[in-house]
Amino acid sequence: MNLPPRPPRIATLAPGLRRVIAENPSPMTYWGTNSFVLGTGRVAVIDPGPAGGDQVDTILGLLDPGEVVSHVFVTHAHLDHSPGARELAARSGAPVLAFGDASAGRSPVMAALAEGGALEGGEGVDRAFEPDIRLAHGDRVDGGDWTLEALWTPGHFGNHLSFACPEQDALFCGDLVMGWSTSLVSPPDGDLSAFMASLDLLARRREATFHAGHGAPIVDPRARIAELVAHRQMRSTQIRAALGEAPGTAAALAARIYTEIPRPLLPAAARNVLAHLIDMASRNEADHEGPLTSQTVFRAV
């Protein structure tokens, strides 16, 4: 794993905004999961991170005398983001707020595909996650010197929320938009049609800075979103071209298309290709016989 040097684990990004990086670096998490401590006095924590380790201890240890955690927000139920929420809630008395449990927010198509388990997937899902308070799109939570507006942004995960904070002129975008990488979209939890719609939603926001669940702040978010959209469009073009040459499963097509990545990352690439193929099939741009599974052979229309 060849990652750039990690910044200090604890950093003040702006007045009233602190970041703690979890000790879980990997090719999928970059230098680790970002937990954000928002406000002063009665603070909010966004994404307390994985279970185990000392992330919750570190978050509580950076609070100034008299400060307390009043709310715990979770962007989505992946094991590198949500398990620490329950520990932090137990130790602080704060409620956990999120869109819903790990199955919430799936489209009817993805919910149906998930029932039989034929698509496999489910990488890193925190199946035990359950919030104390469920947030809907547009809900606002006021915390004194901070406000968070919940934005339902599925695609990377069905229950994925982003949070807009007007006091910071910032948006906390979880794993939907990252500056260092594209997001994994692995059906049935990932949904490319929803992912593209969520990117469009965030592209119309005006916040100056996006804070992602991994990596550095994104200081030109609309340009970054345009890059991500172009990247997905490029992948769809590659998949159409590959199908024009020969039919194939998602894994076979990924091996033909993703020639630039290390072999251990090919399974994740295959999940992304499967997301594209399901989206293309819904728009009659690809075809297949029989039910959708992870081993379905797709062909050009």
PDB file of C-alpha atoms in Angstrom:
ATOM      1  CA  MET A   1       0.000   0.000   0.000  1.00  0.00           C
ATOM      2  CA  ASN A   2       1.583   3.259  -1.136  1.00  0.00           C
ATOM      3  CA  LEU A   3      -0.268   6.151   0.502  1.00  0.00           C
ATOM      4  CA  PRO A   4       0.937   9.752   0.755  1.00  0.00           C
ATOM      5  CA  PRO A   5       2.029  10.972   4.188  1.00  0.00           C
ATOM      6  CA  ARG A   6      -0.908  11.278   6.557  1.00  0.00           C
ATOM      7  CA  PRO A   7      -1.599  14.693   8.104  1.00  0.00           C
ATOM      8  CA  PRO A   8      -1.803  15.035  11.896  1.00  0.00           C
ATOM      9  CA  ARG A   9      -4.418  12.722  13.325  1.00  0.00           C
ATOM     10  CA  ILE A  10      -6.180  15.588  15.133  1.00  0.00           C
ATOM     11  CA  ALA A  11      -6.561  18.889  13.289  1.00  0.00           C
ATOM     12  CA  THR A  12      -8.642  22.052  13.495  1.00  0.00           C
ATOM     13  CA  LEU A  13      -9.933  22.616   9.963  1.00  0.00           C
ATOM     14  CA  ALA A  14     -11.770  25.859  10.759  1.00  0.00           C
ATOM     15  CA  PRO A  15     -13.062  27.604  13.879  1.00  0.00           C
ATOM     16  CA  GLY A  16     -15.614  25.217  15.334  1.00  0.00           C
ATOM     17  CA  LEU A  17     -14.576  22.273  13.163  1.00  0.00           C
ATOM     18  CA  ARG A  18     -12.122  19.575  14.250  1.00  0.00           C
ATOM     19  CA  ARG A  19     -11.173  16.354  12.481  1.00  0.00           C
ATOM     20  CA  VAL A  20      -9.930  13.068  13.924  1.00  0.00           C
ATOM     21  CA  ILE A  21      -8.532  10.429  11.546  1.00  0.00           C
ATOM     22  CA  ALA A  22      -9.149   6.808  12.567  1.00  0.00           C
ATOM     23  CA  GLU A  23      -6.285   4.351  12.628  1.00  0.00           C
ATOM     24  CA  ASN A  24      -7.653   2.266   9.747  1.00  0.00           C
ATOM     25  CA  PRO A  25      -5.633   3.176   6.627  1.00  0.00           C
ATOM     26  CA  SER A  26      -6.091   0.945   3.576  1.00  0.00           C
ATOM     27  CA  PRO A  27      -6.438   1.169  -0.213  1.00  0.00           C
ATOM     28  CA  MET A  28     -10.199   1.552   0.357  1.00  0.00           C
ATOM     29  CA  THR A  29     -10.058   4.069   3.249  1.00  0.00           C
ATOM     30  CA  TYR A  30      -6.987   6.103   2.223  1.00  0.00           C
ATOM     31  CA  TRP A  31      -5.276   7.362   5.397  1.00  0.00           C
ATOM     32  CA  GLY A  32      -8.327   6.374   7.514  1.00  0.00           C
ATOM     33  CA  THR A  33     -11.889   7.400   8.268  1.00  0.00           C
ATOM     34  CA  ASN A  34     -12.486  11.061   9.043  1.00  0.00           C
ATOM     35  CA  SER A  35     -14.561  11.814  12.153  1.00  0.00           C
ATOM     36  CA  PHE A  36     -15.684  15.429  12.442  1.00  0.00           C
ATOM     37  CA  VAL A  37     -16.361  17.326  15.668  1.00  0.00           C
ATOM     38  CA  LEU A  38     -18.606  20.280  14.873  1.00  0.00           C
ATOM     39  CA  GLY A  39     -19.219  23.292  17.085  1.00  0.00           C
ATOM     40  CA  THR A  40     -18.160  24.316  20.565  1.00  0.00           C
ATOM     41  CA  GLY A  41     -19.778  23.686  23.914  1.00  0.00           C
ATOM     42  CA  ARG A  42     -22.471  21.235  22.832  1.00  0.00           C
ATOM     43  CA  VAL A  43     -20.794  19.575  19.850  1.00  0.00           C
ATOM     44  CA  ALA A  44     -21.930  17.193  17.122  1.00  0.00           C
ATOM     45  CA  VAL A  45     -19.821  14.276  15.945  1.00  0.00           C
ATOM     46  CA  ILE A  46     -20.171  13.065  12.363  1.00  0.00           C
ATOM     47  CA  ASP A  47     -19.084   9.461  11.666  1.00  0.00           C
ATOM     48  CA  PRO A  48     -17.411   8.201  14.863  1.00  0.00           C
ATOM     49  CA  GLY A  49     -15.665   5.535  12.821  1.00  0.00           C
ATOM     50  CA  PRO A  50     -14.957   1.831  13.279  1.00  0.00           C
ATOM     51  CA  ALA A  51     -15.403  -0.274  16.384  1.00  0.00           C
ATOM     52  CA  GLY A  52     -12.406  -1.091  18.528  1.00  0.00           C
ATOM     53  CA  GLY A  53      -9.266   0.956  18.590  1.00  0.00           C
ATOM     54  CA  ASP A  54      -9.216   4.332  20.272  1.00  0.00           C
ATOM     55  CA  GLN A  55     -11.217   6.551  17.926  1.00  0.00           C
ATOM     56  CA  VAL A  56     -13.989   7.264  20.430  1.00  0.00           C
ATOM     57  CA  ASP A  57     -11.430   7.822  23.209  1.00  0.00           C
ATOM     58  CA  THR A  58      -9.598  10.278  20.964  1.00  0.00           C
ATOM     59  CA  ILE A  59     -12.784  12.153  20.048  1.00  0.00           C
ATOM     60  CA  LEU A  60     -13.798  12.530  23.692  1.00  0.00           C
ATOM     61  CA  GLY A  61     -10.242  13.390  24.719  1.00  0.00           C
ATOM     62  CA  LEU A  62      -9.990  16.403  22.399  1.00  0.00           C
ATOM     63  CA  LEU A  63     -13.036  18.115  23.899  1.00  0.00           C
ATOM     64  CA  ASP A  64     -12.335  21.246  25.889  1.00  0.00           C
ATOM     65  CA  PRO A  65     -13.366  21.410  29.561  1.00  0.00           C
ATOM     66  CA  GLY A  66     -17.124  21.741  29.782  1.00  0.00           C
ATOM     67  CA  GLU A  67     -17.754  20.524  26.235  1.00  0.00           C
ATOM     68  CA  VAL A  68     -20.155  17.632  25.680  1.00  0.00           C
ATOM     69  CA  VAL A  69     -21.301  15.597  22.687  1.00  0.00           C
ATOM     70  CA  SER A  70     -24.978  16.417  22.106  1.00  0.00           C
ATOM     71  CA  HIS A  71     -25.584  14.581  18.806  1.00  0.00           C
ATOM     72  CA  VAL A  72     -23.946  11.721  16.904  1.00  0.00           C
ATOM     73  CA  PHE A  73     -24.564  11.769  13.139  1.00  0.00           C
ATOM     74  CA  VAL A  74     -23.793   8.885  10.778  1.00  0.00           C
ATOM     75  CA  THR A  75     -23.525   9.279   7.010  1.00  0.00           C
ATOM     76  CA  HIS A  76     -24.000   5.561   6.250  1.00  0.00           C
ATOM     77  CA  ALA A  77     -23.821   2.083   7.719  1.00  0.00           C
ATOM     78  CA  HIS A  78     -20.397   0.900   6.630  1.00  0.00           C
ATOM     79  CA  LEU A  79     -18.101  -0.666   9.209  1.00  0.00           C
ATOM     80  CA  ASP A  80     -15.505   2.070   8.864  1.00  0.00           C
ATOM     81  CA  HIS A  81     -18.053   4.822   9.651  1.00  0.00           C
ATOM     82  CA  SER A  82     -20.907   3.736  11.909  1.00  0.00           C
ATOM     83  CA  PRO A  83     -19.960   1.182  14.635  1.00  0.00           C
ATOM     84  CA  GLY A  84     -18.315   3.785  16.859  1.00  0.00           C
ATOM     85  CA  ALA A  85     -21.633   5.642  17.043  1.00  0.00           C
ATOM     86  CA  ARG A  86     -23.143   3.258  19.557  1.00  0.00           C
ATOM     87  CA  GLU A  87     -20.085   3.408  21.835  1.00  0.00           C
ATOM     88  CA  LEU A  88     -19.957   7.202  21.643  1.00  0.00           C
ATOM     89  CA  ALA A  89     -23.691   7.436  22.339  1.00  0.00           C
ATOM     90  CA  ALA A  90     -23.377   5.170  25.373  1.00  0.00           C
ATOM     91  CA  ARG A  91     -20.523   7.191  26.818  1.00  0.00           C
ATOM     92  CA  SER A  92     -21.940  10.638  26.047  1.00  0.00           C
ATOM     93  CA  GLY A  93     -25.689  10.118  26.348  1.00  0.00           C
ATOM     94  CA  ALA A  94     -26.150  11.650  22.879  1.00  0.00           C
ATOM     95  CA  PRO A  95     -28.635  10.169  20.376  1.00  0.00           C
ATOM     96  CA  VAL A  96     -27.503   8.626  17.081  1.00  0.00           C
ATOM     97  CA  LEU A  97     -29.080  10.243  14.021  1.00  0.00           C
ATOM     98  CA  ALA A  98     -29.077   8.718  10.518  1.00  0.00           C
ATOM     99  CA  PHE A  99     -31.352   7.949   7.586  1.00  0.00           C
ATOM    100  CA  GLY A 100     -32.103   4.436   8.806  1.00  0.00           C
ATOM    101  CA  ASP A 101     -30.660   0.975   9.289  1.00  0.00           C
ATOM    102  CA  ALA A 102     -28.361  -0.784   6.842  1.00  0.00           C
ATOM    103  CA  SER A 103     -31.193  -1.782   4.498  1.00  0.00           C
ATOM    104  CA  ALA A 104     -32.937   1.610   4.453  1.00  0.00           C
ATOM    105  CA  GLY A 105     -33.035   3.642   1.274  1.00  0.00           C
ATOM    106  CA  ARG A 106     -32.661   0.867  -1.276  1.00  0.00           C
ATOM    107  CA  SER A 107     -34.621   1.358  -4.472  1.00  0.00           C
ATOM    108  CA  PRO A 108     -37.385  -1.200  -5.157  1.00  0.00           C
ATOM    109  CA  VAL A 109     -35.123  -2.783  -7.781  1.00  0.00           C
ATOM    110  CA  MET A 110     -32.181  -3.131  -5.410  1.00  0.00           C
ATOM    111  CA  ALA A 111     -34.407  -4.283  -2.548  1.00  0.00           C
ATOM    112  CA  ALA A 112     -35.769  -7.069  -4.760  1.00  0.00           C
ATOM    113  CA  LEU A 113     -32.286  -8.046  -5.906  1.00  0.00           C
ATOM    114  CA  ALA A 114     -31.062  -8.088  -2.313  1.00  0.00           C
ATOM    115  CA  GLU A 115     -33.741 -10.511  -1.137  1.00  0.00           C
ATOM    116  CA  GLY A 116     -32.283 -13.585  -2.792  1.00  0.00           C
ATOM    117  CA  GLY A 117     -28.666 -12.673  -2.193  1.00  0.00           C
ATOM    118  CA  ALA A 118     -27.724 -13.649  -5.749  1.00  0.00           C
ATOM    119  CA  LEU A 119     -25.867 -10.389  -6.329  1.00  0.00           C
ATOM    120  CA  GLU A 120     -23.556 -11.124  -3.384  1.00  0.00           C
ATOM    121  CA  GLY A 121     -21.962  -7.812  -2.320  1.00  0.00           C
ATOM    122  CA  GLY A 122     -22.492  -6.540   1.209  1.00  0.00           C
ATOM    123  CA  GLU A 123     -18.846  -5.614   1.686  1.00  0.00           C
ATOM    124  CA  GLY A 124     -18.206  -3.931   4.995  1.00  0.00           C
ATOM    125  CA  VAL A 125     -21.874  -3.452   5.935  1.00  0.00           C
ATOM    126  CA  ASP A 126     -22.674  -2.673   9.572  1.00  0.00           C
ATOM    127  CA  ARG A 127     -25.742  -4.897   9.702  1.00  0.00           C
ATOM    128  CA  ALA A 128     -26.326  -4.157  13.395  1.00  0.00           C
ATOM    129  CA  PHE A 129     -26.606  -0.419  12.853  1.00  0.00           C
ATOM    130  CA  GLU A 130     -29.835   1.228  14.020  1.00  0.00           C
ATOM    131  CA  PRO A 131     -30.172   4.964  14.711  1.00  0.00           C
ATOM    132  CA  ASP A 132     -32.078   6.426  17.633  1.00  0.00           C
ATOM    133  CA  ILE A 133     -33.546   9.133  15.414  1.00  0.00           C
ATOM    134  CA  ARG A 134     -34.248   8.752  11.691  1.00  0.00           C
ATOM    135  CA  LEU A 135     -33.664  11.773   9.494  1.00  0.00           C
ATOM    136  CA  ALA A 136     -35.486  12.459   6.233  1.00  0.00           C
ATOM    137  CA  HIS A 137     -34.229  14.536   3.336  1.00  0.00           C
ATOM    138  CA  GLY A 138     -34.387  18.212   4.292  1.00  0.00           C
ATOM    139  CA  ASP A 139     -34.572  17.691   8.057  1.00  0.00           C
ATOM    140  CA  ARG A 140     -32.573  20.259  10.048  1.00  0.00           C
ATOM    141  CA  VAL A 141     -30.964  19.866  13.452  1.00  0.00           C
ATOM    142  CA  ASP A 142     -29.868  22.982  15.375  1.00  0.00           C
ATOM    143  CA  GLY A 143     -27.122  22.741  17.964  1.00  0.00           C
ATOM    144  CA  GLY A 144     -26.351  26.259  19.141  1.00  0.00           C
ATOM    145  CA  ASP A 145     -23.422  27.395  17.016  1.00  0.00           C
ATOM    146  CA  TRP A 146     -24.033  24.770  14.325  1.00  0.00           C
ATOM    147  CA  THR A 147     -26.882  23.602  12.103  1.00  0.00           C
ATOM    148  CA  LEU A 148     -26.984  20.478   9.954  1.00  0.00           C
ATOM    149  CA  GLU A 149     -29.389  19.877   7.085  1.00  0.00           C
ATOM    150  CA  ALA A 150     -29.778  16.206   6.119  1.00  0.00           C
ATOM    151  CA  LEU A 151     -29.560  15.450   2.406  1.00  0.00           C
ATOM    152  CA  TRP A 152     -30.444  11.934   1.296  1.00  0.00           C
ATOM    153  CA  THR A 153     -27.695  10.998  -1.156  1.00  0.00           C
ATOM    154  CA  PRO A 154     -27.918   7.260  -1.957  1.00  0.00           C
ATOM    155  CA  GLY A 155     -25.676   5.603  -4.495  1.00  0.00           C
ATOM    156  CA  HIS A 156     -22.618   4.497  -2.568  1.00  0.00           C
ATOM    157  CA  PHE A 157     -25.050   3.147   0.035  1.00  0.00           C
ATOM    158  CA  GLY A 158     -28.837   3.239   0.284  1.00  0.00           C
ATOM    159  CA  ASN A 159     -28.984   4.976   3.672  1.00  0.00           C
ATOM    160  CA  HIS A 160     -26.291   7.517   2.808  1.00  0.00           C
ATOM    161  CA  LEU A 161     -26.816  11.055   4.088  1.00  0.00           C
ATOM    162  CA  SER A 162     -24.779  14.168   3.435  1.00  0.00           C
ATOM    163  CA  PHE A 163     -24.994  17.069   5.870  1.00  0.00           C
ATOM    164  CA  ALA A 164     -24.924  20.755   4.927  1.00  0.00           C
ATOM    165  CA  CYS A 165     -23.684  23.210   7.553  1.00  0.00           C
ATOM    166  CA  PRO A 166     -24.368  26.890   6.758  1.00  0.00           C
ATOM    167  CA  GLU A 167     -22.204  28.170   9.640  1.00  0.00           C
ATOM    168  CA  GLN A 168     -19.177  26.457   8.070  1.00  0.00           C
ATOM    169  CA  ASP A 169     -20.245  27.068   4.442  1.00  0.00           C
ATOM    170  CA  ALA A 170     -19.465  23.379   4.133  1.00  0.00           C
ATOM    171  CA  LEU A 171     -21.049  20.047   3.299  1.00  0.00           C
ATOM    172  CA  PHE A 172     -20.101  16.712   4.860  1.00  0.00           C
ATOM    173  CA  CYS A 173     -20.448  14.247   1.984  1.00  0.00           C
ATOM    174  CA  GLY A 174     -19.422  10.907   3.488  1.00  0.00           C
ATOM    175  CA  ASP A 175     -18.222   8.519   0.801  1.00  0.00           C
ATOM    176  CA  LEU A 176     -20.247   9.967  -2.071  1.00  0.00           C
ATOM    177  CA  VAL A 177     -17.625  12.512  -3.169  1.00  0.00           C
ATOM    178  CA  MET A 178     -13.940  12.045  -2.385  1.00  0.00           C
ATOM    179  CA  GLY A 179     -11.000  13.982  -3.701  1.00  0.00           C
ATOM    180  CA  TRP A 180      -8.518  11.102  -3.841  1.00  0.00           C
ATOM    181  CA  SER A 181     -10.640   8.363  -5.445  1.00  0.00           C
ATOM    182  CA  THR A 182     -13.966   7.459  -6.959  1.00  0.00           C
ATOM    183  CA  SER A 183     -16.518   5.783  -4.682  1.00  0.00           C
ATOM    184  CA  LEU A 184     -17.218   2.073  -4.634  1.00  0.00           C
ATOM    185  CA  VAL A 185     -20.717   1.357  -5.965  1.00  0.00           C
ATOM    186  CA  SER A 186     -21.439  -2.283  -5.156  1.00  0.00           C
ATOM    187  CA  PRO A 187     -25.012  -3.562  -5.677  1.00  0.00           C
ATOM    188  CA  PRO A 188     -27.403  -4.039  -3.989  1.00  0.00           C
ATOM    189  CA  ASP A 189     -26.165  -1.502  -1.406  1.00  0.00           C
ATOM    190  CA  GLY A 190     -24.630   0.586  -4.169  1.00  0.00           C
ATOM    191  CA  ASP A 191     -26.853   1.840  -6.981  1.00  0.00           C
ATOM    192  CA  LEU A 192     -25.310   3.673  -9.932  1.00  0.00           C
ATOM    193  CA  SER A 193     -28.582   5.295 -11.032  1.00  0.00           C
ATOM    194  CA  ALA A 194     -29.002   6.726  -7.529  1.00  0.00           C
ATOM    195  CA  PHE A 195     -25.309   7.629  -7.359  1.00  0.00           C
ATOM    196  CA  MET A 196     -25.512   9.796 -10.467  1.00  0.00           C
ATOM    197  CA  ALA A 197     -28.704  11.469  -9.219  1.00  0.00           C
ATOM    198  CA  SER A 198     -27.030  12.235  -5.887  1.00  0.00           C
ATOM    199  CA  LEU A 199     -24.014  13.735  -7.634  1.00  0.00           C
ATOM    200  CA  ASP A 200     -26.407  15.959  -9.580  1.00  0.00           C
ATOM    201  CA  LEU A 201     -28.065  17.023  -6.332  1.00  0.00           C
ATOM    202  CA  LEU A 202     -24.749  17.976  -4.715  1.00  0.00           C
ATOM    203  CA  ALA A 203     -23.516  19.708  -7.884  1.00  0.00           C
ATOM    204  CA  ARG A 204     -26.360  22.192  -7.414  1.00  0.00           C
ATOM    205  CA  ARG A 205     -25.297  23.024  -3.855  1.00  0.00           C
ATOM    206  CA  ARG A 206     -23.329  26.225  -3.225  1.00  0.00           C
ATOM    207  CA  GLU A 207     -21.194  25.286  -0.187  1.00  0.00           C
ATOM    208  CA  ALA A 208     -17.565  26.331  -0.619  1.00  0.00           C
ATOM    209  CA  THR A 209     -16.009  23.176   0.845  1.00  0.00           C
ATOM    210  CA  PHE A 210     -16.949  19.503   0.934  1.00  0.00           C
ATOM    211  CA  HIS A 211     -15.572  17.347   3.751  1.00  0.00           C
ATOM    212  CA  ALA A 212     -15.369  13.709   2.685  1.00  0.00           C
ATOM    213  CA  GLY A 213     -15.302  10.602   4.823  1.00  0.00           C
ATOM    214  CA  HIS A 214     -11.732   9.935   3.701  1.00  0.00           C
ATOM    215  CA  GLY A 215      -9.006  12.271   2.523  1.00  0.00           C
ATOM    216  CA  ALA A 216      -8.542  16.009   2.467  1.00  0.00           C
ATOM    217  CA  PRO A 217     -11.228  18.716   2.205  1.00  0.00           C
ATOM    218  CA  ILE A 218     -12.489  19.301  -1.326  1.00  0.00           C
ATOM    219  CA  VAL A 219     -12.111  23.002  -2.018  1.00  0.00           C
ATOM    220  CA  ASP A 220     -13.598  23.042  -5.545  1.00  0.00           C
ATOM    221  CA  PRO A 221     -16.465  20.581  -5.091  1.00  0.00           C
ATOM    222  CA  ARG A 222     -18.355  21.323  -8.290  1.00  0.00           C
ATOM    223  CA  ALA A 223     -15.250  20.718 -10.391  1.00  0.00           C
ATOM    224  CA  ARG A 224     -14.620  17.481  -8.523  1.00  0.00           C
ATOM    225  CA  ILE A 225     -18.192  16.314  -9.077  1.00  0.00           C
ATOM    226  CA  ALA A 226     -17.837  17.056 -12.784  1.00  0.00           C
ATOM    227  CA  GLU A 227     -14.720  14.857 -12.818  1.00  0.00           C
ATOM    228  CA  LEU A 228     -16.578  12.025 -11.099  1.00  0.00           C
ATOM    229  CA  VAL A 229     -19.486  12.247 -13.537  1.00  0.00           C
ATOM    230  CA  ALA A 230     -17.084  12.233 -16.493  1.00  0.00           C
ATOM    231  CA  HIS A 231     -15.264   9.245 -15.006  1.00  0.00           C
ATOM    232  CA  ARG A 232     -18.487   7.240 -14.716  1.00  0.00           C
ATOM    233  CA  GLN A 233     -19.483   8.175 -18.250  1.00  0.00           C
ATOM    234  CA  MET A 234     -16.059   7.042 -19.455  1.00  0.00           C
ATOM    235  CA  ARG A 235     -16.483   3.690 -17.675  1.00  0.00           C
ATOM    236  CA  SER A 236     -19.887   3.197 -19.285  1.00  0.00           C
ATOM    237  CA  THR A 237     -18.327   3.882 -22.678  1.00  0.00           C
ATOM    238  CA  GLN A 238     -15.583   1.351 -21.969  1.00  0.00           C
ATOM    239  CA  ILE A 239     -18.120  -1.266 -20.882  1.00  0.00           C
ATOM    240  CA  ARG A 240     -20.221  -0.732 -24.014  1.00  0.00           C
ATOM    241  CA  ALA A 241     -17.099  -1.138 -26.137  1.00  0.00           C
ATOM    242  CA  ALA A 242     -16.073  -4.294 -24.270  1.00  0.00           C
ATOM    243  CA  LEU A 243     -19.564  -5.769 -24.682  1.00  0.00           C
ATOM    244  CA  GLY A 244     -19.358  -4.954 -28.377  1.00  0.00           C
ATOM    245  CA  GLU A 245     -16.280  -7.155 -28.582  1.00  0.00           C
ATOM    246  CA  ALA A 246     -17.680 -10.076 -26.590  1.00  0.00           C
ATOM    247  CA  PRO A 247     -20.250 -10.825 -23.869  1.00  0.00           C
ATOM    248  CA  GLY A 248     -18.997 -11.276 -20.352  1.00  0.00           C
ATOM    249  CA  THR A 249     -19.647 -11.315 -16.637  1.00  0.00           C
ATOM    250  CA  ALA A 250     -18.880  -8.263 -14.543  1.00  0.00           C
ATOM    251  CA  ALA A 251     -15.639  -9.868 -13.343  1.00  0.00           C
ATOM    252  CA  ALA A 252     -14.531 -10.788 -16.864  1.00  0.00           C
ATOM    253  CA  LEU A 253     -15.300  -7.323 -18.165  1.00  0.00           C
ATOM    254  CA  ALA A 254     -13.478  -5.700 -15.233  1.00  0.00           C
ATOM    255  CA  ALA A 255     -10.348  -7.723 -15.977  1.00  0.00           C
ATOM    256  CA  ARG A 256     -10.463  -6.469 -19.566  1.00  0.00           C
ATOM    257  CA  ILE A 257     -11.149  -2.831 -18.650  1.00  0.00           C
ATOM    258  CA  TYR A 258      -9.289  -2.155 -15.384  1.00  0.00           C
ATOM    259  CA  THR A 259      -5.802  -2.883 -16.674  1.00  0.00           C
ATOM    260  CA  GLU A 260      -4.198  -0.116 -14.600  1.00  0.00           C
ATOM    261  CA  ILE A 261      -5.031  -1.289 -11.065  1.00  0.00           C
ATOM    262  CA  PRO A 262      -3.358  -3.877  -8.808  1.00  0.00           C
ATOM    263  CA  ARG A 263      -4.913  -7.342  -9.042  1.00  0.00           C
ATOM    264  CA  PRO A 264      -6.139  -7.332  -5.401  1.00  0.00           C
ATOM    265  CA  LEU A 265      -8.462  -4.427  -6.288  1.00  0.00           C
ATOM    266  CA  LEU A 266     -10.110  -6.258  -9.206  1.00  0.00           C
ATOM    267  CA  PRO A 267     -12.987  -7.662  -7.079  1.00  0.00           C
ATOM    268  CA  ALA A 268     -13.984  -4.112  -6.128  1.00  0.00           C
ATOM    269  CA  ALA A 269     -13.674  -3.088  -9.777  1.00  0.00           C
ATOM    270  CA  ALA A 270     -15.979  -5.960 -10.748  1.00  0.00           C
ATOM    271  CA  ARG A 271     -18.598  -4.675  -8.291  1.00  0.00           C
ATOM    272  CA  ASN A 272     -18.407  -1.241  -9.938  1.00  0.00           C
ATOM    273  CA  VAL A 273     -18.788  -2.830 -13.380  1.00  0.00           C
ATOM    274  CA  LEU A 274     -21.819  -4.781 -12.154  1.00  0.00           C
ATOM    275  CA  ALA A 275     -23.397  -1.510 -10.999  1.00  0.00           C
ATOM    276  CA  HIS A 276     -22.855  -0.044 -14.459  1.00  0.00           C
ATOM    277  CA  LEU A 277     -24.300  -3.143 -16.144  1.00  0.00           C
ATOM    278  CA  ILE A 278     -27.459  -3.084 -14.004  1.00  0.00           C
ATOM    279  CA  ASP A 279     -27.913   0.602 -14.788  1.00  0.00           C
ATOM    280  CA  MET A 280     -27.293   0.002 -18.507  1.00  0.00           C
ATOM    281  CA  ALA A 281     -29.765  -2.899 -18.553  1.00  0.00           C
ATOM    282  CA  SER A 282     -32.424  -0.665 -16.971  1.00  0.00           C
ATOM    283  CA  ARG A 283     -31.963   1.740 -19.876  1.00  0.00           C
ATOM    284  CA  ASN A 284     -31.861  -1.013 -22.550  1.00  0.00           C
ATOM    285  CA  GLU A 285     -28.186  -0.364 -23.247  1.00  0.00           C
ATOM    286  CA  ALA A 286     -27.199  -3.924 -22.288  1.00  0.00           C
ATOM    287  CA  ASP A 287     -28.983  -7.263 -22.119  1.00  0.00           C
ATOM    288  CA  HIS A 288     -28.733 -10.557 -20.264  1.00  0.00           C
ATOM    289  CA  GLU A 289     -30.569 -13.870 -19.972  1.00  0.00           C
ATOM    290  CA  GLY A 290     -32.123 -15.145 -16.783  1.00  0.00           C
ATOM    291  CA  PRO A 291     -32.121 -13.517 -13.359  1.00  0.00           C
ATOM    292  CA  LEU A 292     -29.496 -11.028 -12.305  1.00  0.00           C
ATOM    293  CA  THR A 293     -26.667 -12.536 -10.260  1.00  0.00           C
ATOM    294  CA  SER A 294     -23.016 -11.706  -9.748  1.00  0.00           C
ATOM    295  CA  GLN A 295     -22.219 -14.294 -12.457  1.00  0.00           C
ATOM    296  CA  THR A 296     -24.726 -13.128 -15.074  1.00  0.00           C
ATOM    297  CA  VAL A 297     -23.336 -12.844 -18.585  1.00  0.00           C
ATOM    298  CA  PHE A 298     -24.207  -9.523 -20.211  1.00  0.00           C
ATOM    299  CA  ARG A 299     -24.151  -8.751 -23.916  1.00  0.00           C
ATOM    300  CA  ALA A 300     -24.508  -5.724 -26.129  1.00  0.00           C
ATOM    301  CA  VAL A 301     -27.975  -4.732 -27.314  1.00  0.00           C
TER     302      VAL A 301
END
